[in-house]
């Protein structure tokens, strides 16, 4: 009888052991399937990341090739003799010689090669060169709204007399509206009696519309300002400046130990408050003209850094570190965007610099 009980217990134990073994095998199989699925997801993610990396590298290589081609063609053009005659312009009875710098436009726009002179008309202002800073402002017709008076008051009233003497503010009238042109001239004459000492009002040719026009207008302004000063500060016509902004900019630039900086940002918004060395402006303009149809100018500014400063296949962290060293950001921002009516018809914008 006892033997029978033992056999029953052994059988029961065997059944329980078999059941437990089956349970364990089932769980192991389930865990294995989960691990396999997880591995497949990881492999799929790696494949997608590799594809994205290859696509990014192809785009970078295309930009580098385009830039190399442009440099080669520019070198070829420099070997050609270009003779420009002096052209008389309506500039308060002064004559101004057309700059060879603007001849680059004929390379990017072949239809201009038949034009004798490519140079903006200087409406108001004496020829002022040899200063430390040129402040460039591009203004367009915003309908019934204009922020230019407020912007100019903010900029000039916060300069010291010596800073006024060592700078030039260049305002480009970047549209062909006669009414708007008359308003700008009247503003300069009535509001700023010292316009001939500080300001130059420049009329630009009608280039296009929208973002394309904006890029081209900035390029014209940079080309005009390039020979006038050591540094060029890009501003817009709907901003205000902080008190002693000019002194802060001057002190900051003079205290930078490295001379290899790319540009300095005195505002985090768009293309406002970007300071360039005038000797570098032609490189920027050439790049902007290459891709002016593709992106707004603030995005092109980011792209030129990637092309010129980041090596193909380089670790992104290294490139980002170099970015911090040569693309310098000044905080807090010295300029704030105040305009609501955009330069693009029918659009309102409320962007503010949170670091101001």
CSV table of C-alpha atoms in Angstrom, one decimal, residues 7-136:
chain,number,residue,atom,x,y,z
A,7,UNK,CA,4.3,5.7,-7.0
A,8,UNK,CA,1.4,8.2,-7.0
A,9,UNK,CA,3.6,10.9,-5.5
A,10,UNK,CA,6.3,10.2,-8.0
A,11,UNK,CA,3.9,10.3,-10.9
A,12,UNK,CA,2.4,13.5,-9.5
A,13,UNK,CA,5.9,15.0,-9.1
A,14,UNK,CA,6.7,14.0,-12.7
A,15,UNK,CA,3.5,15.6,-14.0
A,16,UNK,CA,4.3,18.8,-12.1
A,17,UNK,CA,7.9,18.8,-13.3
A,18,UNK,CA,6.8,18.2,-16.9
A,19,UNK,CA,4.3,21.1,-16.6
A,20,UNK,CA,6.9,23.4,-15.2
A,21,UNK,CA,9.3,22.4,-17.9
A,22,UNK,CA,6.7,23.2,-20.6
A,23,UNK,CA,6.0,26.6,-18.9
A,24,UNK,CA,9.7,27.4,-18.8
A,25,UNK,CA,10.1,26.4,-22.4
A,26,UNK,CA,7.1,28.6,-23.4
A,27,UNK,CA,8.4,31.6,-21.5
A,28,UNK,CA,11.9,31.2,-23.0
A,29,UNK,CA,10.4,30.9,-26.5
A,30,UNK,CA,8.3,34.0,-25.9
A,31,UNK,CA,11.4,35.9,-24.6
A,32,UNK,CA,13.5,34.8,-27.5
A,33,UNK,CA,10.8,36.1,-29.9
A,34,UNK,CA,10.8,39.4,-28.2
A,35,UNK,CA,14.6,39.6,-28.3
A,36,UNK,CA,14.5,38.8,-32.0
A,37,UNK,CA,11.8,41.5,-32.6
A,38,UNK,CA,13.9,44.0,-30.6
A,39,UNK,CA,17.0,43.2,-32.6
A,40,UNK,CA,15.1,43.6,-35.9
A,41,UNK,CA,13.8,47.0,-34.8
A,42,UNK,CA,17.4,48.0,-33.9
A,43,UNK,CA,18.7,46.9,-37.3
A,44,UNK,CA,15.9,48.7,-39.1
A,45,UNK,CA,16.7,51.9,-37.1
A,46,UNK,CA,20.4,51.6,-37.9
A,47,UNK,CA,19.5,51.1,-41.6
A,48,UNK,CA,17.4,54.3,-41.6
A,49,UNK,CA,20.1,56.3,-39.8
A,50,UNK,CA,22.7,55.1,-42.3
A,51,UNK,CA,20.4,56.1,-45.2
A,52,UNK,CA,19.9,59.5,-43.7
A,53,UNK,CA,23.6,60.0,-43.1
A,54,UNK,CA,24.4,59.0,-46.7
A,55,UNK,CA,21.7,61.4,-48.0
A,56,UNK,CA,23.1,64.2,-45.8
A,57,UNK,CA,26.7,63.5,-47.1
A,58,UNK,CA,25.5,63.6,-50.7
A,59,UNK,CA,23.9,67.0,-50.2
A,60,UNK,CA,27.1,68.3,-48.5
A,61,UNK,CA,29.2,67.0,-51.4
A,62,UNK,CA,26.9,68.7,-53.9
A,63,UNK,CA,27.3,72.0,-52.1
A,64,UNK,CA,31.0,71.6,-52.0
A,65,UNK,CA,31.2,70.8,-55.7
A,66,UNK,CA,29.0,73.8,-56.5
A,67,UNK,CA,31.2,76.1,-54.4
A,68,UNK,CA,34.4,74.7,-56.0
A,69,UNK,CA,32.9,75.2,-59.5
A,70,UNK,CA,32.0,78.8,-58.6
A,71,UNK,CA,35.5,79.6,-57.3
A,72,UNK,CA,37.0,78.1,-60.5
A,73,UNK,CA,34.8,80.1,-62.8
A,74,UNK,CA,35.4,83.2,-60.7
A,75,UNK,CA,39.2,82.7,-61.1
A,76,UNK,CA,38.7,82.4,-64.9
A,77,UNK,CA,36.7,85.6,-64.9
A,78,UNK,CA,39.4,87.5,-63.0
A,79,UNK,CA,41.8,86.7,-65.8
A,80,UNK,CA,39.6,88.6,-68.2
A,81,UNK,CA,40.2,92.4,-68.4
A,82,UNK,CA,37.4,94.4,-67.1
A,83,UNK,CA,37.5,98.2,-67.7
A,84,UNK,CA,34.9,100.5,-66.2
A,85,UNK,CA,34.6,104.1,-67.0
A,86,UNK,CA,33.5,106.7,-64.4
A,87,UNK,CA,29.8,107.3,-64.5
A,88,UNK,CA,28.1,110.5,-63.3
A,89,UNK,CA,25.3,110.0,-60.8
A,90,UNK,CA,22.8,112.3,-59.1
A,91,UNK,CA,24.4,112.4,-55.6
A,92,UNK,CA,24.2,116.0,-54.3
A,93,UNK,CA,26.3,117.2,-57.2
A,94,UNK,CA,29.1,114.7,-56.5
A,95,UNK,CA,30.5,112.2,-59.0
A,96,UNK,CA,31.0,108.6,-57.9
A,97,UNK,CA,32.9,105.9,-59.7
A,98,UNK,CA,31.2,102.6,-60.4
A,99,UNK,CA,32.8,99.9,-58.4
A,100,UNK,CA,34.3,96.8,-59.9
A,101,UNK,CA,32.7,94.9,-57.1
A,102,UNK,CA,29.2,95.1,-58.7
A,103,UNK,CA,30.5,93.5,-61.9
A,104,UNK,CA,30.1,90.1,-60.1
A,105,UNK,CA,26.4,90.5,-60.7
A,106,UNK,CA,26.9,90.0,-64.5
A,107,UNK,CA,28.4,86.6,-63.8
A,108,UNK,CA,25.3,85.4,-61.9
A,109,UNK,CA,22.8,87.3,-64.1
A,110,UNK,CA,23.9,87.1,-67.8
A,111,UNK,CA,21.1,89.4,-69.0
A,112,UNK,CA,23.0,92.2,-67.1
A,113,UNK,CA,26.1,91.9,-69.3
A,114,UNK,CA,24.7,94.3,-71.8
A,115,UNK,CA,24.2,96.9,-69.2
A,116,UNK,CA,26.9,99.6,-69.0
A,117,UNK,CA,26.7,100.3,-65.3
A,118,UNK,CA,25.5,98.2,-62.4
A,119,UNK,CA,25.5,100.4,-59.4
A,120,UNK,CA,22.8,101.7,-57.0
A,121,UNK,CA,21.8,105.4,-57.2
A,122,UNK,CA,22.9,107.3,-54.1
A,123,UNK,CA,20.1,109.7,-53.4
A,124,UNK,CA,21.3,111.4,-50.2
A,125,UNK,CA,24.7,111.3,-48.5
A,126,UNK,CA,28.3,112.2,-49.1
A,127,UNK,CA,30.9,109.6,-49.9
A,128,UNK,CA,32.1,108.4,-46.5
A,129,UNK,CA,34.7,105.7,-46.3
A,130,UNK,CA,37.5,104.7,-44.0
A,131,UNK,CA,35.2,104.3,-40.9
A,132,UNK,CA,35.2,101.3,-38.5
A,133,UNK,CA,31.5,100.3,-38.9
A,134,UNK,CA,28.9,100.4,-41.7
A,135,UNK,CA,25.4,99.7,-40.6
A,136,UNK,CA,23.2,98.4,-43.4
